[in-house]
Amino acid sequence: MEIGHLHKALGGYPLFQGMAIDEISSLLDGHRFRNVRHHQHLYQAGEPADSFAIVLVGAFKLVRSTPKGEDTIVYFATPGEVIGGLLMQKSGGAYPISAVALGPSTALTIPKSTFVNAWQKNIQIQSKLMSTLYSRMCVLQDDKVGSKQSLQQRVAMLLLSLLDKRPDCGPNRIPIPLTRQEIADTVGASVESVIRCMSELSQQGFIQTEEKQIEILRTDKIAEILKA
Amino acid sequence: MEIGHLHKALGGYPLFQGMAIDEISSLLDGHRFRNVRHHQHLYQAGEPADSFAIVLVGAFKLVRSTPKGEDTIVYFATPGEVIGGLLMQKSGGAYPISAVALGPSTALTIPKSTFVNAWQKNIQIQSKLMSTLYSRMCVLQDDKVGSKQSLQQRVAMLLLSLLDKRPDCGPNRIPIPLTRQEIADTVGASVESVIRCMSELSQQGFIQTEEKQIEILRTDKIAEILKA
DNA sequence: CGTGCAGTTGACGACACTCAACCCTGGTGG
DNA sequence: CCACCAGGGTTGAGTGTCGTCAACTGCACG
């Protein structure tokens, strides 16, 4: 990717909106492009946290491993979002979670030193970072509120929330390739239960999946499930 | 409370640590003390968000109401913590959650204008705010990871995490008065189930409750439950 | 004295987890 | 060419945890 293209792309994201080219440049000091293949790691939990990243293409799941070897997906990061930004203020330390690509993805990694030297001193970017954090926090809170609901409702909620993420795969198509296992890891259920749940939704003609791409045929019906 | 005392108290919190008196003063412009009785609201969800608060005494539960009239507790804020700070960057808007006192509590409310004029321009406080947010985020993520575990494990996890909050009620005593309902609202279970769970812990001699004060007699045993 | 809240206990039922088996696909190596 | 395997998806049977409903206690309050 060209530097010119890069700036254009970044300027379109809320994080950098309204910033001058050279201001953005100073925030990217020492950046590197990382192309990551499907299901490969961008960051591994436990590695020393010496950089953070901005998603450019594709998506990443942020995964926490449980003691028992199971995984829990805590967040899906899509283009324009920051991964690991919160860690940069801590001295030393390791990534607490892993970042794994979903589909071929690319990210812009930025060294910790740039965060300390540029990001931390830039009021504007700090504010923006805070507001992205705020929305991520809200998502987590919504999850917590929803955790009492039935599996079907939790799945429906997930589908709708993923649909809101930059719809660039055609209308009502979730822009992230997901296995049933990953859905289960997200909503906190077993694979089999998720399969049963989604089979039912398919039979009713509400959704349709092919090649790990999920298409929502009846957004209204899915939304209706939530209200029940 | 005296202004002198106030500064001393605030200076002890991580948020203001290492700041000069007059720097702290500028951050408190327009502050008001709010004494709130047990189970009274500091903020109501839906009210216009024109101030944020720092907890000084007692504790507050941050509550989200579900459509069905049930409550979910998303966080416990104890002395030194900020309530509603994230909201202040958004223009307009209302509180998305309610803040309710647990036991007689007092908070320092600070008008939104002070946030915009002082907090948002102060790099140091922004960094500190971010790192408190980071830890709050981690708590929420841990919750999500733990949501697959058994009820007993979730309760044990809650008890231990509350124990970490400024132990000023004697050793191994949770410094917040909690009803079983509130515990249920936190771990996402029914009251009855929580009662059964805690009765069992009592019978085994691991915990003891009197007057809504929970004392943990066998921290080791409680921690053991988590590892199972 | 009635009312409301917090705590408690029991019976019953449902939703979801576990375990097991099976199909299909694509890739790899003999 | 075929055998083998791994990963993803699917289905069924059995089990168990937890939610729901109902009833009852003790206590504080007006």
XYZ file of N, CA and C in Angstrom, chain A residues 11-220:
630
model
N -7.569 8.554 7.091
C -8.345 9.776 7.302
C -9.837 9.514 7.306
N -10.241 8.421 6.683
C -11.665 8.103 6.646
C -12.171 7.496 7.928
N -11.270 7.017 8.762
C -11.700 6.411 10.023
C -11.929 7.473 11.083
N -12.898 7.235 11.954
C -13.212 8.208 13.002
C -11.973 8.617 13.806
N -11.083 7.659 14.000
C -9.920 7.905 14.852
C -9.085 9.078 14.364
N -8.957 9.192 13.044
C -8.073 10.217 12.488
C -8.825 11.337 11.788
N -10.118 11.294 11.865
C -10.920 12.231 11.099
C -10.549 13.686 11.409
N -10.390 14.443 10.357
C -10.129 15.867 10.522
C -8.688 16.211 10.859
N -7.787 15.241 10.730
C -6.391 15.531 11.054
C -5.596 15.853 9.797
N -4.568 16.671 9.975
C -3.687 17.015 8.862
C -2.788 15.818 8.543
N -2.357 15.761 7.283
C -1.525 14.650 6.826
C -0.291 14.468 7.700
N 0.395 15.556 7.983
C 1.652 15.395 8.709
C 1.417 15.072 10.182
N 0.256 15.440 10.683
C -0.065 15.054 12.050
C -0.257 13.538 12.103
N -0.978 13.031 11.131
C -1.164 11.581 11.062
C 0.184 10.887 10.916
N 1.028 11.431 10.049
C 2.344 10.845 9.835
C 3.108 10.676 11.132
N 3.073 11.700 11.946
C 3.852 11.640 13.189
C 3.322 10.551 14.107
N 2.054 10.236 13.969
C 1.468 9.199 14.808
C 1.814 7.796 14.311
N 2.306 7.729 13.073
C 2.566 6.413 12.484
C 4.054 6.062 12.479
N 4.838 6.855 13.142
C 6.292 6.684 13.117
C 6.703 5.238 13.431
N 7.470 4.658 12.515
C 7.971 3.301 12.731
C 6.956 2.224 12.382
N 5.915 2.585 11.648
C 4.850 1.619 11.353
C 5.345 0.513 10.427
N 4.652 -0.614 10.501
C 4.918 -1.751 9.617
C 3.601 -2.365 9.196
N 3.563 -2.832 7.954
C 2.368 -3.552 7.520
C 2.516 -5.016 7.881
N 1.464 -5.585 8.387
C 1.481 -7.019 8.682
C 0.333 -7.687 7.950
N 0.655 -8.503 6.974
C -0.376 -9.298 6.318
C -0.494 -10.620 7.058
N -1.681 -10.964 7.441
C -1.882 -12.160 8.256
C -2.917 -13.044 7.594
N -2.598 -14.328 7.495
C -3.539 -15.242 6.845
C -4.613 -15.707 7.814
N -5.649 -16.282 7.223
C -6.784 -16.779 8.001
C -6.318 -17.632 9.181
N -6.823 -17.305 10.331
C -6.545 -18.060 11.556
C -5.083 -18.023 12.006
N -4.321 -17.071 11.484
C -2.980 -16.864 12.010
C -2.992 -15.753 13.043
N -1.996 -15.790 13.908
C -1.948 -14.827 14.998
C -1.285 -13.512 14.577
N -1.882 -12.418 14.993
C -1.205 -11.123 14.905
C -0.446 -10.909 16.214
N -1.136 -11.158 17.311
C -0.496 -11.146 18.629
C -0.852 -12.430 19.371
N 0.072 -12.949 20.133
C -0.180 -14.104 20.984
C -0.263 -13.632 22.425
N -1.231 -14.120 23.154
C -1.297 -13.803 24.578
C 0.000 -14.255 25.235
N 0.580 -13.367 26.030
C 1.801 -13.723 26.728
C 3.061 -13.122 26.117
N 2.991 -12.796 24.825
C 4.131 -12.129 24.195
C 4.356 -10.758 24.824
N 5.603 -10.300 24.840
C 5.840 -8.931 25.330
C 5.136 -7.918 24.436
N 4.431 -7.000 25.062
C 3.601 -6.054 24.323
C 4.436 -4.843 23.926
N 5.052 -4.921 22.744
C 5.901 -3.806 22.331
C 5.349 -3.041 21.143
N 4.160 -3.419 20.710
C 3.532 -2.635 19.652
C 2.021 -2.758 19.755
N 1.328 -1.861 19.085
C -0.121 -1.999 18.964
C -0.462 -1.890 17.481
N -1.718 -2.015 17.137
C -2.045 -2.134 15.721
C -3.366 -1.447 15.362
N -3.442 -1.066 14.111
C -4.691 -0.560 13.546
C -5.105 -1.514 12.438
N -6.337 -1.978 12.491
C -6.819 -2.907 11.474
C -7.071 -2.151 10.176
N -6.555 -2.688 9.079
C -6.772 -2.051 7.779
C -7.725 -2.853 6.911
N -7.507 -4.164 6.854
C -8.303 -5.023 5.988
C -8.691 -6.274 6.757
N -9.892 -6.778 6.499
C -10.318 -8.027 7.128
C -10.827 -7.806 8.537
N -10.505 -8.728 9.421
C -10.980 -8.629 10.796
C -10.103 -9.490 11.698
N -10.127 -9.162 12.962
C -9.407 -9.956 13.951
C -10.327 -10.271 15.119
N -10.213 -11.516 15.616
C -10.925 -11.835 16.848
C -9.940 -11.701 17.998
N -10.398 -11.072 19.074
C -9.575 -10.945 20.271
C -9.988 -12.053 21.222
N -9.063 -12.938 21.537
C -9.377 -14.187 22.212
C -8.663 -14.303 23.551
N -9.394 -14.685 24.532
C -8.824 -15.004 25.838
C -8.955 -16.500 26.044
N -7.874 -17.142 26.426
C -7.943 -18.577 26.672
C -8.309 -18.842 28.123
N -9.198 -19.804 28.317
C -9.554 -20.176 29.680
C -8.557 -21.222 30.162
N -8.450 -21.344 31.490
C -7.548 -22.356 32.054
C -7.775 -23.745 31.459
N -9.020 -24.038 31.099
C -9.341 -25.388 30.639
C -9.030 -25.617 29.168
N -8.390 -24.621 28.523
C -8.034 -24.800 27.130
C -9.117 -24.333 26.171
N -10.234 -23.885 26.709
C -11.255 -23.345 25.830
C -10.949 -21.887 25.535
N -11.569 -21.378 24.488
C -11.364 -19.983 24.130
C -12.619 -19.169 24.369
N -12.419 -17.903 24.605
C -13.539 -16.975 24.655
C -13.184 -15.772 23.802
N -14.073 -15.463 22.883
C -13.839 -14.301 22.029
C -14.428 -13.080 22.707
N -13.591 -12.099 22.976
C -14.092 -10.927 23.694
C -14.444 -9.774 22.779
N -13.920 -9.801 21.566
C -14.229 -8.683 20.688
C -13.855 -9.007 19.245
N -14.573 -8.414 18.303
C -14.187 -8.473 16.903
C -13.721 -7.090 16.471
N -12.493 -7.025 15.990
C -11.949 -5.737 15.545
C -11.974 -5.670 14.029
N -12.589 -4.647 13.499
C -12.708 -4.488 12.051
C -11.968 -3.223 11.613
N -11.838 -3.001 10.297
C -10.992 -1.905 9.812
C -11.249 -0.565 10.505
N -10.164 0.090 10.849
C -10.248 1.372 11.537
C -10.136 1.258 13.038
N -10.233 0.035 13.552
C -10.181 -0.127 15.005
C -8.765 -0.407 15.487
N -8.547 -0.073 16.741
C -7.231 -0.212 17.341
C -7.178 -1.480 18.185
N -6.086 -2.209 18.087
C -5.868 -3.403 18.899
C -4.681 -3.177 19.831
N -4.904 -3.341 21.099
C -3.796 -3.257 22.047
C -3.407 -1.851 22.451
N -4.184 -0.873 22.052
C -3.847 0.513 22.355
C -3.821 0.820 23.841
N -4.686 0.118 24.578
C -4.784 0.393 26.014
C -3.544 -0.035 26.763
N -2.868 -1.011 26.197
C -1.722 -1.584 26.909
C -0.528 -0.667 26.915
N -0.492 0.233 25.954
C 0.743 0.957 25.691
C 1.159 1.880 26.825
N 0.202 2.202 27.683
C 0.569 3.094 28.780
C 1.274 2.347 29.891
N 0.942 1.087 30.005
C 1.593 0.268 31.030
C 3.055 0.083 30.632
N 3.921 0.103 31.602
C 5.312 -0.195 31.282
C 5.502 -1.701 31.322
N 6.304 -2.189 30.373
C 6.533 -3.627 30.299
C 5.233 -4.349 29.990
N 5.096 -5.550 30.527
C 3.844 -6.270 30.380
C 3.748 -7.048 29.093
N 2.771 -7.953 29.088
C 2.556 -8.807 27.931
C 1.117 -8.637 27.474
N 0.850 -9.057 26.237
C -0.532 -9.026 25.769
C -1.375 -9.972 26.609
N -2.483 -9.522 27.122
C -3.345 -10.416 27.901
C -4.222 -11.283 27.005
N -4.378 -10.890 25.761
C -5.231 -11.634 24.853
C -4.520 -11.843 23.525
N -5.034 -12.795 22.747
C -4.477 -13.038 21.430
C -5.337 -12.353 20.375
N -4.705 -11.958 19.288
C -5.432 -11.402 18.147
C -5.231 -12.331 16.967
N -6.332 -12.866 16.446
C -6.270 -13.860 15.377
C -7.065 -13.369 14.173
N -6.464 -13.493 12.996
C -7.115 -13.005 11.785
C -8.300 -13.880 11.391
N -9.353 -13.253 10.927
C -10.499 -13.960 10.355
C -10.554 -13.593 8.880
N -10.178 -14.537 8.055
C -9.998 -14.232 6.653
C -8.665 -13.526 6.486
N -8.175 -13.433 5.246
C -6.914 -12.733 5.012
C -7.053 -11.277 5.436
N -6.153 -10.854 6.309
C -6.295 -9.517 6.895
C -4.960 -8.807 6.924
N -5.019 -7.508 6.999
C -3.774 -6.775 7.201
C -3.969 -5.702 8.256
N -2.898 -5.508 9.017
C -2.922 -4.526 10.088
C -1.681 -3.669 10.007
N -1.762 -2.498 10.573
C -0.632 -1.588 10.643
C -0.128 -1.625 12.079
N 1.050 -2.158 12.285
C 1.561 -2.192 13.656
C 2.431 -0.972 13.907
N 2.309 -0.458 15.107
C 3.015 0.766 15.476
C 3.747 0.499 16.778
N 5.042 0.829 16.838
C 5.816 0.506 18.041
C 5.340 1.296 19.258
N 5.546 0.690 20.388
C 5.147 1.294 21.648
C 5.769 2.683 21.825
N 7.000 2.820 21.363
C 7.689 4.100 21.548
C 6.925 5.235 20.875
N 6.335 4.937 19.730
C 5.560 5.970 19.043
C 4.335 6.356 19.855
N 3.761 5.367 20.523
C 2.615 5.690 21.375
C 3.037 6.659 22.471
N 4.141 6.332 23.118
C 4.609 7.166 24.225
C 4.990 8.556 23.742
N 5.666 8.613 22.583
C 6.179 9.893 22.107
C 5.143 10.757 21.418
N 4.221 10.126 20.722
C 3.293 10.920 19.917
C 1.839 10.802 20.396
N 1.347 9.575 20.515
C -0.061 9.389 20.853
C -0.377 9.960 22.228
N 0.501 9.672 23.157
C 0.198 10.056 24.532
C 0.238 11.567 24.711
N 0.902 12.261 23.785
C 1.021 13.711 23.927
C 0.002 14.446 23.075
N -0.769 13.700 22.331
C -1.715 14.310 21.407
C -3.131 14.231 21.972
N -3.597 15.392 22.430
C -4.900 15.429 23.082
C -6.000 14.889 22.197
N -5.932 15.294 20.939
C -6.999 14.936 20.013
C -7.144 13.415 19.880
N -5.998 12.759 19.696
C -6.054 11.308 19.495
C -6.446 10.610 20.787
N -6.049 11.169 21.904
C -6.432 10.589 23.191
C -7.952 10.609 23.352
N -8.533 11.719 22.993
C -9.989 11.824 23.089
C -10.664 10.787 22.198
N -10.157 10.678 20.993
C -10.742 9.725 20.054
C -10.599 8.299 20.577
N -9.430 8.008 21.100
C -9.190 6.691 21.654
C -10.199 6.389 22.752
N -10.393 7.378 23.605
C -11.338 7.222 24.704
C -12.725 6.914 24.195
N -13.133 7.602 23.143
C -14.506 7.359 22.724
C -14.650 6.008 22.031
N -13.584 5.524 21.399
C -13.693 4.169 20.855
C -13.760 3.162 21.997
N -12.982 3.460 23.046
C -13.034 2.603 24.220
C -14.416 2.572 24.815
N -15.007 3.745 24.839
C -16.336 3.861 25.403
C -17.301 2.940 24.683
N -17.235 2.951 23.369
C -18.198 2.129 22.640
C -17.892 0.648 22.819
N -16.593 0.328 22.937
C -16.250 -1.072 23.139
C -16.740 -1.538 24.502
N -16.620 -0.654 25.466
C -17.098 -0.931 26.817
C -18.605 -1.189 26.799
N -19.312 -0.374 26.035
C -20.762 -0.532 25.950
C -21.120 -1.902 25.379
N -20.360 -2.332 24.384
C -20.613 -3.644 23.807
C -20.465 -4.727 24.862
N -19.387 -4.634 25.634
C -19.158 -5.623 26.679
C -20.279 -5.597 27.712
N -20.725 -4.396 28.054
C -21.815 -4.285 29.017
C -23.093 -4.895 28.468
N -23.359 -4.622 27.200
C -24.545 -5.212 26.578
C -24.475 -6.729 26.626
N -23.282 -7.258 26.370
C -23.085 -8.699 26.455
C -23.478 -9.203 27.828
N -23.008 -8.492 28.815
C -23.267 -8.928 30.178
C -24.768 -8.908 30.473
N -25.419 -7.851 30.038
C -26.862 -7.768 30.235
C -27.564 -8.906 29.510
N -27.067 -9.213 28.301
C -27.718 -10.229 27.491
C -27.437 -11.653 27.933
N -26.486 -11.822 28.847
C -26.056 -13.178 29.172
C -27.141 -14.004 29.846
N -28.198 -13.331 30.320
C -29.283 -14.081 30.951
C -30.265 -14.617 29.925
N -30.204 -14.074 28.724
C -31.197 -14.445 27.726
C -30.928 -15.825 27.146
N -31.885 -16.308 26.395
C -31.755 -17.639 25.810
C -30.676 -17.620 24.739
N -30.210 -18.804 24.413
C -29.152 -18.915 23.416
C -29.572 -18.287 22.098
N -30.809 -18.542 21.709
C -31.284 -18.000 20.443
C -31.203 -16.469 20.429
N -31.556 -15.885 21.559
C -31.503 -14.433 21.638
C -30.070 -13.918 21.587
N -29.179 -14.640 22.250
C -27.785 -14.191 22.236
C -27.198 -14.289 20.837
N -27.536 -15.368 20.147
C -27.039 -15.508 18.774
C -27.606 -14.400 17.900
N -28.891 -14.149 18.048
C -29.530 -13.098 17.245
C -28.848 -11.755 17.509
N -28.561 -11.495 18.775
C -27.908 -10.239 19.136
C -26.530 -10.140 18.480
N -25.806 -11.242 18.500
C -24.476 -11.246 17.881
C -24.567 -10.969 16.393
N -25.494 -11.650 15.733
C -25.626 -11.483 14.291
C -25.903 -10.031 13.942
N -26.816 -9.429 14.673
C -27.164 -8.045 14.368
C -26.003 -7.100 14.658
N -25.272 -7.379 15.727
C -24.187 -6.467 16.064
C -23.043 -6.595 15.052
N -22.848 -7.794 14.517
C -21.804 -7.964 13.506
C -22.213 -7.320 12.188
N -23.506 -7.287 11.973
C -24.008 -6.684 10.737
C -23.707 -5.186 10.703
N -23.622 -4.601 11.882
C -23.357 -3.165 11.955
C -21.932 -2.807 11.597
N -21.068 -3.824 11.586
C -19.657 -3.552 11.326
C -19.410 -3.387 9.838
N -19.223 -2.161 9.399
C -18.864 -1.856 8.016
C -19.404 -2.873 7.009
N -20.546 -2.652 6.528
C -21.179 -3.592 5.595
C -20.577 -3.465 4.206
N -19.468 -4.196 3.970
C -18.845 -4.106 2.657
C -18.923 -5.423 1.895
N -19.742 -6.328 2.341
C -19.865 -7.622 1.667
C -21.233 -7.774 1.032
N -21.835 -6.685 0.674
C -23.187 -6.770 0.158
C -24.170 -6.601 1.292
N -25.421 -6.375 0.951
C -26.425 -6.052 1.956
C -26.704 -7.237 2.861
N -26.760 -6.982 4.170
C -27.151 -7.999 5.144
C -26.250 -9.228 5.146
N -25.018 -9.016 4.757
C -24.064 -10.112 4.788
C -23.008 -9.766 5.833
N -22.767 -10.690 6.744
C -21.778 -10.418 7.781
C -20.376 -10.501 7.191
N -19.614 -9.415 7.317
C -18.347 -9.271 6.599
C -17.195 -10.060 7.199
N -17.492 -11.060 8.014
C -16.433 -11.826 8.674
C -16.731 -13.310 8.521
N -15.751 -14.094 8.063
C -15.962 -15.540 7.976
C -15.908 -16.149 9.374
N -16.973 -16.837 9.768
C -17.070 -17.355 11.133
C -17.437 -18.831 11.133
N -16.733 -19.614 11.926
C -17.158 -20.992 12.138
C -18.170 -21.014 13.274
N -18.908 -22.122 13.365
C -19.887 -22.258 14.459
C -19.156 -22.239 15.793
N -17.958 -22.818 15.782
C -17.175 -22.831 17.012
C -16.878 -21.410 17.482
N -16.586 -20.540 16.550
C -16.274 -19.160 16.929
C -17.491 -18.440 17.444
N -18.623 -18.732 16.842
C -19.856 -18.145 17.355
C -20.112 -18.634 18.777
N -19.880 -19.933 18.971
C -20.067 -20.501 20.306
C -19.127 -19.840 21.310
N -17.884 -19.640 20.911
C -16.919 -18.999 21.797
C -17.327 -17.566 22.137
N -18.074 -16.957 21.251
C -18.471 -15.576 21.482
C -19.667 -15.481 22.413
N -20.673 -16.303 22.151
C -21.889 -16.206 22.960
C -21.797 -17.044 24.234
N -20.725 -17.800 24.363
C -20.556 -18.594 25.573
C -21.450 -19.824 25.593
N -21.391 -20.607 24.542
C -22.204 -21.820 24.467
C -21.384 -22.921 23.811
N -21.959 -24.118 23.720
C -21.254 -25.211 23.058
C -21.526 -25.164 21.561
N -20.618 -25.764 20.797
C -20.782 -25.776 19.340
C -22.115 -26.379 18.961
N -22.434 -27.521 19.563
C -23.646 -28.236 19.174
C -24.898 -27.371 19.377
N -24.926 -26.683 20.479
C -26.089 -25.841 20.757
C -26.216 -24.739 19.714
N -25.077 -24.154 19.365
C -25.101 -23.092 18.363
C -25.588 -23.645 17.034
N -25.104 -24.828 16.672
C -25.522 -25.444 15.411
C -27.030 -25.664 15.397
N -27.527 -26.241 16.483
C -28.982 -26.465 16.562
C -29.740 -25.157 16.405
N -29.242 -24.149 17.073
C -29.907 -22.848 17.044
C -29.912 -22.267 15.640
N -28.761 -22.324 14.988
C -28.673 -21.708 13.668
C -29.374 -22.546 12.601
N -29.402 -23.862 12.805
C -30.150 -24.702 11.874
C -31.614 -24.287 11.879
N -32.097 -24.046 13.072
C -33.497 -23.645 13.195
C -33.755 -22.329 12.468
N -32.831 -21.391 12.657
C -32.976 -20.098 11.994
C -32.926 -20.266 10.474
N -32.100 -21.205 10.017
C -32.013 -21.452 8.579
C -33.318 -22.036 8.048
N -33.829 -23.047 8.793
C -35.060 -23.710 8.353
C -36.221 -22.740 8.270
N -36.196 -21.752 9.174
C -37.272 -20.762 9.152
C -37.045 -19.725 8.058
N -35.879 -19.828 7.413
C -35.594 -18.915 6.312
C -35.131 -17.541 6.750
N -34.660 -17.443 7.989
C -34.222 -16.136 8.482
C -32.769 -15.844 8.096
N -31.962 -16.910 8.076
C -30.559 -16.712 7.713
C -30.145 -17.772 6.698
N -28.942 -17.618 6.188
C -28.437 -18.521 5.165
C -26.926 -18.444 5.228
N -26.265 -19.604 5.253
C -24.806 -19.546 5.327
C -24.207 -20.391 4.232
N -23.179 -19.826 3.594
C -22.408 -20.619 2.650
C -20.963 -20.176 2.732
N -20.086 -21.157 2.857
C -18.651 -20.872 2.924
C -18.322 -19.925 4.086
N -18.909 -20.177 5.223
C -18.649 -19.392 6.428
C -19.114 -17.936 6.331
N -19.780 -17.607 5.230
C -20.368 -16.282 5.119
C -21.823 -16.381 5.532
N -22.200 -15.560 6.483
C -23.570 -15.603 6.964
C -24.357 -14.447 6.364
N -25.504 -14.795 5.796
C -26.358 -13.754 5.245
C -27.664 -13.732 6.028
N -28.088 -12.564 6.369
C -29.326 -12.439 7.127
C -30.445 -12.046 6.187
N -31.382 -12.968 6.003
C -32.433 -12.743 5.025
C -33.572 -11.918 5.600
N -33.849 -12.148 6.881
C -34.991 -11.459 7.495
C -34.538 -10.716 8.741
N -33.964 -9.552 8.539
C -33.487 -8.766 9.675
C -34.609 -8.517 10.674
N -35.802 -8.297 10.136
C -36.943 -7.994 11.014
C -37.226 -9.144 11.973
